[in-house]
Amino acid sequence: MDEKLQKVLARAGQGSRREMENRIREGRVLVNGEVATLGDRVSVKDTITIDGYSIVATEAGENRRVIIYNKPEGEVCTRKDPEGRPTVFDKLPKLRGERWIAVGRLDINTSGLLLFTTDGELANRLMHPSTEIDREYLVRVMGEVTEENLATLKKGVILDDGVAKFTDIVDGGGEGINRWFYVCLMEGRNREVRRLWESQGVKVNRLKRVRFGPVFLPSKAKVGRWVEMEETDVNSLCAMVDLKLSELTPKTQQEKLELKRHKNKATAGGARRAPPKGFDWQSNDKPEFKPKKPGKRSFR
């Protein structure tokens, strides 16, 4: 089926539709050897290149992949950093004719769950404010926190870029000057969690995202490593944002071996280990960070 060129490129993970439209205007996209123009329609049979690199065009929902990455502190959410700092893309599996798209961002000092997908349309829908997907963080704050502070944070605080608030706050334990909280919000503005707490005169000294919508950070995804979601789980995620589901087809023995080989690289530094088993991302497989005895266990 023919589709608009920019839509096919976005689905192939080359960027947003707007970015693809700009590349087409700049004459950087060729279809069957000819310079493409806005409005062109293509199919999977067409040969497409961007800046001389071949692009793998797929039907909607075909070869869609999603991985969960446990980001460590110190990594930046950019493909290339001018300062030479490590990026969240460094340890992801390599792709041909596609690229990983991050669903949202975490600042350099924030750790935890990041979703990546090869489907640009899925990434856009998951990030769009209209989907109202909540994010949950585990945060350690330094300073006195009163019930009045918590009520204010849930009611709403005026920040530089508008009103912000937590939809829920749960005490996570702790003693003395440092306390832990689980907080939820419906947006992903820059440093929003930190700025909300700072508005109450307290400082955030640890921050980790543990959930994005229905997807929890699984315990098997160690820091700096990734876990790939099963096809059925990816379809459930797509259904949540009204996106066409992939057709589940039985894998050949060769495909199973290739998938196993691919997943064996899902460790930091490329060390070979047993591939992670599938998990139920809709279950309550939520990491338990609250210590049995306050002060006896870290929240790392």
PDB file of C-alpha atoms in Angstrom:
ATOM      1  CA  MET A   1       0.000   0.000   0.000  1.00  0.00           C
ATOM      2  CA  ASP A   2       1.308   3.459  -0.952  1.00  0.00           C
ATOM      3  CA  GLU A   3       1.867   5.962   1.875  1.00  0.00           C
ATOM      4  CA  LYS A   4       3.293   9.450   2.186  1.00  0.00           C
ATOM      5  CA  LEU A   5       7.077   9.421   2.073  1.00  0.00           C
ATOM      6  CA  GLN A   6       7.567  11.366   5.307  1.00  0.00           C
ATOM      7  CA  LYS A   7       5.300   8.949   7.170  1.00  0.00           C
ATOM      8  CA  VAL A   8       7.258   5.929   5.951  1.00  0.00           C
ATOM      9  CA  LEU A   9      10.560   7.573   6.929  1.00  0.00           C
ATOM     10  CA  ALA A  10       9.285   8.474  10.393  1.00  0.00           C
ATOM     11  CA  ARG A  11       8.076   4.915  10.943  1.00  0.00           C
ATOM     12  CA  ALA A  12      11.508   3.663   9.905  1.00  0.00           C
ATOM     13  CA  GLY A  13      12.928   5.583  12.861  1.00  0.00           C
ATOM     14  CA  GLN A  14      14.643   8.360  10.897  1.00  0.00           C
ATOM     15  CA  GLY A  15      13.010  11.138  12.916  1.00  0.00           C
ATOM     16  CA  SER A  16       9.703  12.966  13.264  1.00  0.00           C
ATOM     17  CA  ARG A  17       7.466  13.655  10.272  1.00  0.00           C
ATOM     18  CA  ARG A  18       8.383  17.337  10.449  1.00  0.00           C
ATOM     19  CA  GLU A  19      12.092  16.492  10.367  1.00  0.00           C
ATOM     20  CA  MET A  20      11.524  14.212   7.387  1.00  0.00           C
ATOM     21  CA  GLU A  21       9.569  16.912   5.560  1.00  0.00           C
ATOM     22  CA  ASN A  22      12.526  19.274   6.030  1.00  0.00           C
ATOM     23  CA  ARG A  23      14.959  16.681   4.664  1.00  0.00           C
ATOM     24  CA  ILE A  24      12.737  16.154   1.635  1.00  0.00           C
ATOM     25  CA  ARG A  25      12.610  19.926   1.002  1.00  0.00           C
ATOM     26  CA  GLU A  26      16.402  20.050   1.228  1.00  0.00           C
ATOM     27  CA  GLY A  27      16.682  17.412  -1.508  1.00  0.00           C
ATOM     28  CA  ARG A  28      18.412  14.893   0.752  1.00  0.00           C
ATOM     29  CA  VAL A  29      15.941  12.066   0.040  1.00  0.00           C
ATOM     30  CA  LEU A  30      15.992   9.940  -3.114  1.00  0.00           C
ATOM     31  CA  VAL A  31      13.287   7.525  -4.239  1.00  0.00           C
ATOM     32  CA  ASN A  32      14.371   5.049  -6.913  1.00  0.00           C
ATOM     33  CA  GLY A  33      17.333   7.289  -7.708  1.00  0.00           C
ATOM     34  CA  GLU A  34      15.264  10.471  -8.165  1.00  0.00           C
ATOM     35  CA  VAL A  35      15.144  13.443  -5.789  1.00  0.00           C
ATOM     36  CA  ALA A  36      11.926  13.194  -3.802  1.00  0.00           C
ATOM     37  CA  THR A  37       9.427  16.002  -3.310  1.00  0.00           C
ATOM     38  CA  LEU A  38       6.795  16.636  -0.670  1.00  0.00           C
ATOM     39  CA  GLY A  39       3.638  14.738  -1.500  1.00  0.00           C
ATOM     40  CA  ASP A  40       5.424  11.734  -2.970  1.00  0.00           C
ATOM     41  CA  ARG A  41       3.936   8.384  -2.036  1.00  0.00           C
ATOM     42  CA  VAL A  42       5.992   5.212  -1.757  1.00  0.00           C
ATOM     43  CA  SER A  43       5.628   1.520  -1.039  1.00  0.00           C
ATOM     44  CA  VAL A  44       7.919  -1.101   0.460  1.00  0.00           C
ATOM     45  CA  LYS A  45       9.016  -1.995  -3.089  1.00  0.00           C
ATOM     46  CA  ASP A  46      10.614   1.423  -3.646  1.00  0.00           C
ATOM     47  CA  THR A  47      14.312   2.102  -3.026  1.00  0.00           C
ATOM     48  CA  ILE A  48      14.737   4.991  -0.591  1.00  0.00           C
ATOM     49  CA  THR A  49      17.947   6.698   0.526  1.00  0.00           C
ATOM     50  CA  ILE A  50      18.705   9.618   2.846  1.00  0.00           C
ATOM     51  CA  ASP A  51      22.085  11.294   2.418  1.00  0.00           C
ATOM     52  CA  GLY A  52      23.217   8.214   0.503  1.00  0.00           C
ATOM     53  CA  TYR A  53      22.165   5.697   3.161  1.00  0.00           C
ATOM     54  CA  SER A  54      19.550   3.075   2.316  1.00  0.00           C
ATOM     55  CA  ILE A  55      16.350   3.047   4.358  1.00  0.00           C
ATOM     56  CA  VAL A  56      14.335  -0.077   5.098  1.00  0.00           C
ATOM     57  CA  ALA A  57      10.692   0.761   4.363  1.00  0.00           C
ATOM     58  CA  THR A  58       8.129  -1.412   6.133  1.00  0.00           C
ATOM     59  CA  GLU A  59       4.376  -1.696   6.306  1.00  0.00           C
ATOM     60  CA  ALA A  60       2.671  -0.207   9.355  1.00  0.00           C
ATOM     61  CA  GLY A  61       3.356  -2.413  12.375  1.00  0.00           C
ATOM     62  CA  GLU A  62       5.985  -4.547  10.624  1.00  0.00           C
ATOM     63  CA  ASN A  63       9.297  -5.121  12.442  1.00  0.00           C
ATOM     64  CA  ARG A  64       8.267  -2.766  15.235  1.00  0.00           C
ATOM     65  CA  ARG A  65      10.562  -3.155  18.240  1.00  0.00           C
ATOM     66  CA  VAL A  66      10.585  -1.665  21.744  1.00  0.00           C
ATOM     67  CA  ILE A  67      13.287  -2.010  24.366  1.00  0.00           C
ATOM     68  CA  ILE A  68      13.453  -0.963  28.016  1.00  0.00           C
ATOM     69  CA  TYR A  69      16.774   0.573  29.042  1.00  0.00           C
ATOM     70  CA  ASN A  70      17.904   1.145  32.620  1.00  0.00           C
ATOM     71  CA  LYS A  71      19.785   4.428  32.288  1.00  0.00           C
ATOM     72  CA  PRO A  72      22.629   5.071  34.732  1.00  0.00           C
ATOM     73  CA  GLU A  73      23.517   8.524  36.001  1.00  0.00           C
ATOM     74  CA  GLY A  74      26.129  10.266  33.878  1.00  0.00           C
ATOM     75  CA  GLU A  75      24.674   9.402  30.445  1.00  0.00           C
ATOM     76  CA  VAL A  76      23.077  12.060  28.252  1.00  0.00           C
ATOM     77  CA  CYS A  77      19.980  11.546  26.076  1.00  0.00           C
ATOM     78  CA  THR A  78      21.546  12.575  22.790  1.00  0.00           C
ATOM     79  CA  ARG A  79      23.085  10.629  19.921  1.00  0.00           C
ATOM     80  CA  LYS A  80      26.373  12.529  19.947  1.00  0.00           C
ATOM     81  CA  ASP A  81      27.671  14.738  22.717  1.00  0.00           C
ATOM     82  CA  PRO A  82      30.122  17.551  21.836  1.00  0.00           C
ATOM     83  CA  GLU A  83      31.712  17.167  25.283  1.00  0.00           C
ATOM     84  CA  GLY A  84      32.388  13.482  24.694  1.00  0.00           C
ATOM     85  CA  ARG A  85      30.155  12.239  27.498  1.00  0.00           C
ATOM     86  CA  PRO A  86      28.597   8.751  27.212  1.00  0.00           C
ATOM     87  CA  THR A  87      25.102   8.684  25.697  1.00  0.00           C
ATOM     88  CA  VAL A  88      22.103   6.427  26.210  1.00  0.00           C
ATOM     89  CA  PHE A  89      22.501   5.194  22.607  1.00  0.00           C
ATOM     90  CA  ASP A  90      26.018   3.808  23.097  1.00  0.00           C
ATOM     91  CA  LYS A  91      24.925   0.449  24.541  1.00  0.00           C
ATOM     92  CA  LEU A  92      21.825  -0.163  22.414  1.00  0.00           C
ATOM     93  CA  PRO A  93      21.768  -2.944  19.783  1.00  0.00           C
ATOM     94  CA  LYS A  94      22.892  -1.889  16.317  1.00  0.00           C
ATOM     95  CA  LEU A  95      20.350  -1.539  13.510  1.00  0.00           C
ATOM     96  CA  ARG A  96      20.533  -1.483   9.708  1.00  0.00           C
ATOM     97  CA  GLY A  97      18.431   1.014   7.809  1.00  0.00           C
ATOM     98  CA  GLU A  98      16.657   2.026  11.028  1.00  0.00           C
ATOM     99  CA  ARG A  99      17.484   3.802  14.238  1.00  0.00           C
ATOM    100  CA  TRP A 100      16.365   3.800  17.845  1.00  0.00           C
ATOM    101  CA  ILE A 101      14.112   6.652  18.945  1.00  0.00           C
ATOM    102  CA  ALA A 102      14.005   7.592  22.622  1.00  0.00           C
ATOM    103  CA  VAL A 103      10.540   7.988  24.116  1.00  0.00           C
ATOM    104  CA  GLY A 104      11.182  11.106  26.167  1.00  0.00           C
ATOM    105  CA  ARG A 105      14.362  12.093  27.957  1.00  0.00           C
ATOM    106  CA  LEU A 106      16.042  11.944  31.353  1.00  0.00           C
ATOM    107  CA  ASP A 107      18.628  14.486  32.444  1.00  0.00           C
ATOM    108  CA  ILE A 108      22.223  13.469  33.054  1.00  0.00           C
ATOM    109  CA  ASN A 109      21.756  13.091  36.812  1.00  0.00           C
ATOM    110  CA  THR A 110      18.541  11.049  36.555  1.00  0.00           C
ATOM    111  CA  SER A 111      18.590   7.266  36.229  1.00  0.00           C
ATOM    112  CA  GLY A 112      16.002   4.605  35.481  1.00  0.00           C
ATOM    113  CA  LEU A 113      13.531   3.601  32.812  1.00  0.00           C
ATOM    114  CA  LEU A 114      13.835   4.780  29.222  1.00  0.00           C
ATOM    115  CA  LEU A 115      11.856   3.325  26.331  1.00  0.00           C
ATOM    116  CA  PHE A 116      13.314   3.088  22.836  1.00  0.00           C
ATOM    117  CA  THR A 117      11.488   2.055  19.681  1.00  0.00           C
ATOM    118  CA  THR A 118      12.164   1.708  15.967  1.00  0.00           C
ATOM    119  CA  ASP A 119       8.684   3.078  15.198  1.00  0.00           C
ATOM    120  CA  GLY A 120       8.618   6.871  14.987  1.00  0.00           C
ATOM    121  CA  GLU A 121       4.825   7.011  15.030  1.00  0.00           C
ATOM    122  CA  LEU A 122       4.668   4.964  18.249  1.00  0.00           C
ATOM    123  CA  ALA A 123       7.282   7.213  19.872  1.00  0.00           C
ATOM    124  CA  ASN A 124       5.364  10.355  18.901  1.00  0.00           C
ATOM    125  CA  ARG A 125       2.086   9.061  20.272  1.00  0.00           C
ATOM    126  CA  LEU A 126       3.620   7.915  23.545  1.00  0.00           C
ATOM    127  CA  MET A 127       5.207  11.343  24.053  1.00  0.00           C
ATOM    128  CA  HIS A 128       2.244  13.450  22.935  1.00  0.00           C
ATOM    129  CA  PRO A 129       0.505  15.269  25.834  1.00  0.00           C
ATOM    130  CA  SER A 130      -2.923  14.186  24.572  1.00  0.00           C
ATOM    131  CA  THR A 131      -2.198  10.557  25.532  1.00  0.00           C
ATOM    132  CA  GLU A 132      -1.837  11.610  29.193  1.00  0.00           C
ATOM    133  CA  ILE A 133       0.605   8.853  30.122  1.00  0.00           C
ATOM    134  CA  ASP A 134       1.839   9.164  33.687  1.00  0.00           C
ATOM    135  CA  ARG A 135       5.442   8.773  34.785  1.00  0.00           C
ATOM    136  CA  GLU A 136       6.498   7.536  38.210  1.00  0.00           C
ATOM    137  CA  TYR A 137       9.762   8.421  39.921  1.00  0.00           C
ATOM    138  CA  LEU A 138      11.537   7.436  43.084  1.00  0.00           C
ATOM    139  CA  VAL A 139      13.088  10.555  44.567  1.00  0.00           C
ATOM    140  CA  ARG A 140      15.259  11.305  47.588  1.00  0.00           C
ATOM    141  CA  VAL A 141      15.015  14.851  48.890  1.00  0.00           C
ATOM    142  CA  MET A 142      17.152  16.671  51.429  1.00  0.00           C
ATOM    143  CA  GLY A 143      15.370  19.070  53.758  1.00  0.00           C
ATOM    144  CA  GLU A 144      12.232  19.339  55.828  1.00  0.00           C
ATOM    145  CA  VAL A 145       9.052  18.231  54.059  1.00  0.00           C
ATOM    146  CA  THR A 146       5.733  19.055  55.706  1.00  0.00           C
ATOM    147  CA  GLU A 147       2.210  17.895  54.961  1.00  0.00           C
ATOM    148  CA  GLU A 148       1.562  21.422  53.721  1.00  0.00           C
ATOM    149  CA  ASN A 149       4.406  21.058  51.207  1.00  0.00           C
ATOM    150  CA  LEU A 150       2.961  17.780  49.913  1.00  0.00           C
ATOM    151  CA  ALA A 151      -0.523  19.285  49.591  1.00  0.00           C
ATOM    152  CA  THR A 152       0.892  22.219  47.627  1.00  0.00           C
ATOM    153  CA  LEU A 153       2.802  19.931  45.262  1.00  0.00           C
ATOM    154  CA  LYS A 154      -0.385  18.000  44.480  1.00  0.00           C
ATOM    155  CA  LYS A 155      -2.502  21.134  44.121  1.00  0.00           C
ATOM    156  CA  GLY A 156      -0.116  22.828  41.707  1.00  0.00           C
ATOM    157  CA  VAL A 157       2.894  25.142  41.634  1.00  0.00           C
ATOM    158  CA  ILE A 158       3.598  27.948  39.166  1.00  0.00           C
ATOM    159  CA  LEU A 159       6.956  27.344  37.491  1.00  0.00           C
ATOM    160  CA  ASP A 160       8.723  29.358  34.790  1.00  0.00           C
ATOM    161  CA  ASP A 161       6.968  27.358  32.058  1.00  0.00           C
ATOM    162  CA  GLY A 162       3.508  27.178  33.647  1.00  0.00           C
ATOM    163  CA  VAL A 163       1.640  25.328  36.357  1.00  0.00           C
ATOM    164  CA  ALA A 164       2.951  21.886  37.321  1.00  0.00           C
ATOM    165  CA  LYS A 165       1.939  19.330  39.929  1.00  0.00           C
ATOM    166  CA  PHE A 166       2.295  15.755  41.076  1.00  0.00           C
ATOM    167  CA  THR A 167      -0.776  13.608  40.584  1.00  0.00           C
ATOM    168  CA  ASP A 168       0.274  11.406  43.494  1.00  0.00           C
ATOM    169  CA  ILE A 169       2.901  11.349  46.242  1.00  0.00           C
ATOM    170  CA  VAL A 170       3.645   8.314  48.420  1.00  0.00           C
ATOM    171  CA  ASP A 171       6.068   8.270  51.343  1.00  0.00           C
ATOM    172  CA  GLY A 172       8.980   5.915  50.583  1.00  0.00           C
ATOM    173  CA  GLY A 173      10.627   5.993  53.999  1.00  0.00           C
ATOM    174  CA  GLY A 174      13.864   7.435  55.309  1.00  0.00           C
ATOM    175  CA  GLU A 175      15.052   9.152  58.439  1.00  0.00           C
ATOM    176  CA  GLY A 176      16.663  12.438  59.373  1.00  0.00           C
ATOM    177  CA  ILE A 177      17.315  15.055  56.721  1.00  0.00           C
ATOM    178  CA  ASN A 178      16.906  12.661  53.756  1.00  0.00           C
ATOM    179  CA  ARG A 179      13.511  11.221  52.823  1.00  0.00           C
ATOM    180  CA  TRP A 180      12.284   9.090  49.927  1.00  0.00           C
ATOM    181  CA  PHE A 181       9.057   9.566  47.975  1.00  0.00           C
ATOM    182  CA  TYR A 182       7.320   7.994  44.987  1.00  0.00           C
ATOM    183  CA  VAL A 183       5.865  10.763  42.807  1.00  0.00           C
ATOM    184  CA  CYS A 184       3.751  10.670  39.641  1.00  0.00           C
ATOM    185  CA  LEU A 185       3.158  13.312  36.997  1.00  0.00           C
ATOM    186  CA  MET A 186       1.503  13.414  33.598  1.00  0.00           C
ATOM    187  CA  GLU A 187       4.140  15.429  31.740  1.00  0.00           C
ATOM    188  CA  GLY A 188       7.780  15.223  30.819  1.00  0.00           C
ATOM    189  CA  ARG A 189       8.957  18.812  31.021  1.00  0.00           C
ATOM    190  CA  ASN A 190      12.651  19.577  31.520  1.00  0.00           C
ATOM    191  CA  ARG A 191      13.732  18.890  35.133  1.00  0.00           C
ATOM    192  CA  GLU A 192      10.104  19.116  36.226  1.00  0.00           C
ATOM    193  CA  VAL A 193      10.421  16.783  39.235  1.00  0.00           C
ATOM    194  CA  ARG A 194      13.467  18.619  40.547  1.00  0.00           C
ATOM    195  CA  ARG A 195      11.940  22.065  40.032  1.00  0.00           C
ATOM    196  CA  LEU A 196       8.737  21.099  41.813  1.00  0.00           C
ATOM    197  CA  TRP A 197      10.618  19.991  44.908  1.00  0.00           C
ATOM    198  CA  GLU A 198      12.924  22.996  44.772  1.00  0.00           C
ATOM    199  CA  SER A 199       9.847  25.250  44.853  1.00  0.00           C
ATOM    200  CA  GLN A 200       9.262  23.903  48.377  1.00  0.00           C
ATOM    201  CA  GLY A 201      12.779  24.706  49.537  1.00  0.00           C
ATOM    202  CA  VAL A 202      14.165  21.160  49.410  1.00  0.00           C
ATOM    203  CA  LYS A 203      16.828  19.666  47.173  1.00  0.00           C
ATOM    204  CA  VAL A 204      16.633  16.470  45.129  1.00  0.00           C
ATOM    205  CA  ASN A 205      19.800  14.420  45.521  1.00  0.00           C
ATOM    206  CA  ARG A 206      18.629  11.138  43.931  1.00  0.00           C
ATOM    207  CA  LEU A 207      16.082  10.637  41.158  1.00  0.00           C
ATOM    208  CA  LYS A 208      15.099   7.457  39.322  1.00  0.00           C
ATOM    209  CA  ARG A 209      12.203   6.799  36.942  1.00  0.00           C
ATOM    210  CA  VAL A 210      10.593   3.458  37.750  1.00  0.00           C
ATOM    211  CA  ARG A 211       7.513   3.488  35.507  1.00  0.00           C
ATOM    212  CA  PHE A 212       6.281   4.930  32.206  1.00  0.00           C
ATOM    213  CA  GLY A 213       2.534   4.383  31.863  1.00  0.00           C
ATOM    214  CA  PRO A 214       1.901   0.648  32.274  1.00  0.00           C
ATOM    215  CA  VAL A 215       5.581  -0.249  31.784  1.00  0.00           C
ATOM    216  CA  PHE A 216       7.572  -0.841  34.978  1.00  0.00           C
ATOM    217  CA  LEU A 217      11.340  -1.057  35.163  1.00  0.00           C
ATOM    218  CA  PRO A 218      11.913  -4.832  35.490  1.00  0.00           C
ATOM    219  CA  SER A 219      14.459  -6.099  37.984  1.00  0.00           C
ATOM    220  CA  LYS A 220      16.232  -8.060  35.237  1.00  0.00           C
ATOM    221  CA  ALA A 221      17.144  -4.809  33.475  1.00  0.00           C
ATOM    222  CA  LYS A 222      20.290  -4.033  35.421  1.00  0.00           C
ATOM    223  CA  VAL A 223      21.827  -0.554  35.342  1.00  0.00           C
ATOM    224  CA  GLY A 224      23.245   0.193  31.891  1.00  0.00           C
ATOM    225  CA  ARG A 225      21.473  -2.755  30.231  1.00  0.00           C
ATOM    226  CA  TRP A 226      18.365  -3.234  28.148  1.00  0.00           C
ATOM    227  CA  VAL A 227      15.532  -5.761  27.820  1.00  0.00           C
ATOM    228  CA  GLU A 228      13.472  -6.189  24.666  1.00  0.00           C
ATOM    229  CA  MET A 229       9.697  -6.371  24.960  1.00  0.00           C
ATOM    230  CA  GLU A 230       7.907  -9.331  23.441  1.00  0.00           C
ATOM    231  CA  GLU A 231       5.747  -8.767  20.352  1.00  0.00           C
ATOM    232  CA  THR A 232       2.507  -9.323  22.252  1.00  0.00           C
ATOM    233  CA  ASP A 233       3.551  -6.753  24.852  1.00  0.00           C
ATOM    234  CA  VAL A 234       4.479  -4.244  22.146  1.00  0.00           C
ATOM    235  CA  ASN A 235       1.021  -4.722  20.637  1.00  0.00           C
ATOM    236  CA  SER A 236      -0.578  -4.013  24.006  1.00  0.00           C
ATOM    237  CA  LEU A 237       1.414  -0.793  24.208  1.00  0.00           C
ATOM    238  CA  CYS A 238       0.323   0.169  20.683  1.00  0.00           C
ATOM    239  CA  ALA A 239      -3.318  -0.545  21.474  1.00  0.00           C
ATOM    240  CA  MET A 240      -3.113   1.962  24.324  1.00  0.00           C
ATOM    241  CA  VAL A 241      -2.322   4.757  21.838  1.00  0.00           C
ATOM    242  CA  ASP A 242      -4.657   3.510  19.051  1.00  0.00           C
ATOM    243  CA  LEU A 243      -1.876   2.382  16.731  1.00  0.00           C
ATOM    244  CA  LYS A 244      -2.190  -0.458  14.230  1.00  0.00           C
ATOM    245  CA  LEU A 245      -1.024  -3.723  15.766  1.00  0.00           C
ATOM    246  CA  SER A 246       1.667  -5.947  14.311  1.00  0.00           C
ATOM    247  CA  GLU A 247       0.698  -9.299  12.891  1.00  0.00           C
ATOM    248  CA  LEU A 248       2.142 -11.992  15.107  1.00  0.00           C
ATOM    249  CA  THR A 249       3.803 -14.537  12.859  1.00  0.00           C
ATOM    250  CA  PRO A 250       5.535 -17.737  13.997  1.00  0.00           C
ATOM    251  CA  LYS A 251       9.316 -17.385  13.871  1.00  0.00           C
ATOM    252  CA  THR A 252      11.446 -19.799  11.878  1.00  0.00           C
ATOM    253  CA  GLN A 253      14.235 -21.691  13.630  1.00  0.00           C
ATOM    254  CA  GLN A 254      16.779 -19.373  11.995  1.00  0.00           C
ATOM    255  CA  GLU A 255      14.931 -16.298  13.234  1.00  0.00           C
ATOM    256  CA  LYS A 256      14.793 -17.721  16.752  1.00  0.00           C
ATOM    257  CA  LEU A 257      18.550 -18.344  16.694  1.00  0.00           C
ATOM    258  CA  GLU A 258      19.176 -14.839  15.387  1.00  0.00           C
ATOM    259  CA  LEU A 259      16.968 -13.341  18.112  1.00  0.00           C
ATOM    260  CA  LYS A 260      18.800 -15.369  20.745  1.00  0.00           C
ATOM    261  CA  ARG A 261      22.174 -14.236  19.411  1.00  0.00           C
ATOM    262  CA  HIS A 262      20.943 -10.652  19.366  1.00  0.00           C
ATOM    263  CA  LYS A 263      19.643 -10.738  22.931  1.00  0.00           C
ATOM    264  CA  ASN A 264      22.886 -12.265  24.189  1.00  0.00           C
ATOM    265  CA  LYS A 265      24.439  -8.846  23.597  1.00  0.00           C
ATOM    266  CA  ALA A 266      22.030  -7.119  25.967  1.00  0.00           C
ATOM    267  CA  THR A 267      24.692  -6.525  28.591  1.00  0.00           C
ATOM    268  CA  ALA A 268      27.022  -3.631  29.175  1.00  0.00           C
ATOM    269  CA  GLY A 269      30.268  -3.944  27.262  1.00  0.00           C
ATOM    270  CA  GLY A 270      28.819  -6.637  24.983  1.00  0.00           C
ATOM    271  CA  ALA A 271      29.587  -9.482  27.384  1.00  0.00           C
ATOM    272  CA  ARG A 272      27.743 -12.647  26.441  1.00  0.00           C
ATOM    273  CA  ARG A 273      25.208 -13.910  28.932  1.00  0.00           C
ATOM    274  CA  ALA A 274      22.008 -15.881  28.861  1.00  0.00           C
ATOM    275  CA  PRO A 275      19.283 -13.870  27.092  1.00  0.00           C
ATOM    276  CA  PRO A 276      16.650 -12.319  29.361  1.00  0.00           C
ATOM    277  CA  LYS A 277      13.353 -14.114  29.534  1.00  0.00           C
ATOM    278  CA  GLY A 278      10.127 -12.389  28.621  1.00  0.00           C
ATOM    279  CA  PHE A 279       8.193 -10.573  31.293  1.00  0.00           C
ATOM    280  CA  ASP A 280       4.665  -9.377  31.825  1.00  0.00           C
ATOM    281  CA  TRP A 281       5.018  -5.606  31.580  1.00  0.00           C
ATOM    282  CA  GLN A 282       1.407  -5.151  32.693  1.00  0.00           C
ATOM    283  CA  SER A 283       1.942  -7.051  35.924  1.00  0.00           C
ATOM    284  CA  ASN A 284       2.863  -5.589  39.262  1.00  0.00           C
ATOM    285  CA  ASP A 285       6.515  -6.493  38.757  1.00  0.00           C
ATOM    286  CA  LYS A 286       7.435  -3.182  40.318  1.00  0.00           C
ATOM    287  CA  PRO A 287      10.817  -2.875  42.021  1.00  0.00           C
ATOM    288  CA  GLU A 288      10.500  -2.747  45.774  1.00  0.00           C
ATOM    289  CA  PHE A 289      12.696   0.094  46.964  1.00  0.00           C
ATOM    290  CA  LYS A 290      11.321   0.565  50.454  1.00  0.00           C
ATOM    291  CA  PRO A 291      13.691  -1.008  53.017  1.00  0.00           C
ATOM    292  CA  LYS A 292      12.351  -3.314  55.689  1.00  0.00           C
ATOM    293  CA  LYS A 293      14.337  -1.359  58.262  1.00  0.00           C
ATOM    294  CA  PRO A 294      14.918   2.351  57.593  1.00  0.00           C
ATOM    295  CA  GLY A 295      18.559   3.096  57.002  1.00  0.00           C
ATOM    296  CA  LYS A 296      19.567  -0.551  56.554  1.00  0.00           C
ATOM    297  CA  ARG A 297      19.401  -0.692  52.763  1.00  0.00           C
ATOM    298  CA  SER A 298      20.175   1.749  49.990  1.00  0.00           C
ATOM    299  CA  PHE A 299      17.720   2.578  47.234  1.00  0.00           C
ATOM    300  CA  ARG A 300      20.262   2.056  44.467  1.00  0.00           C
TER     301      ARG A 300
END
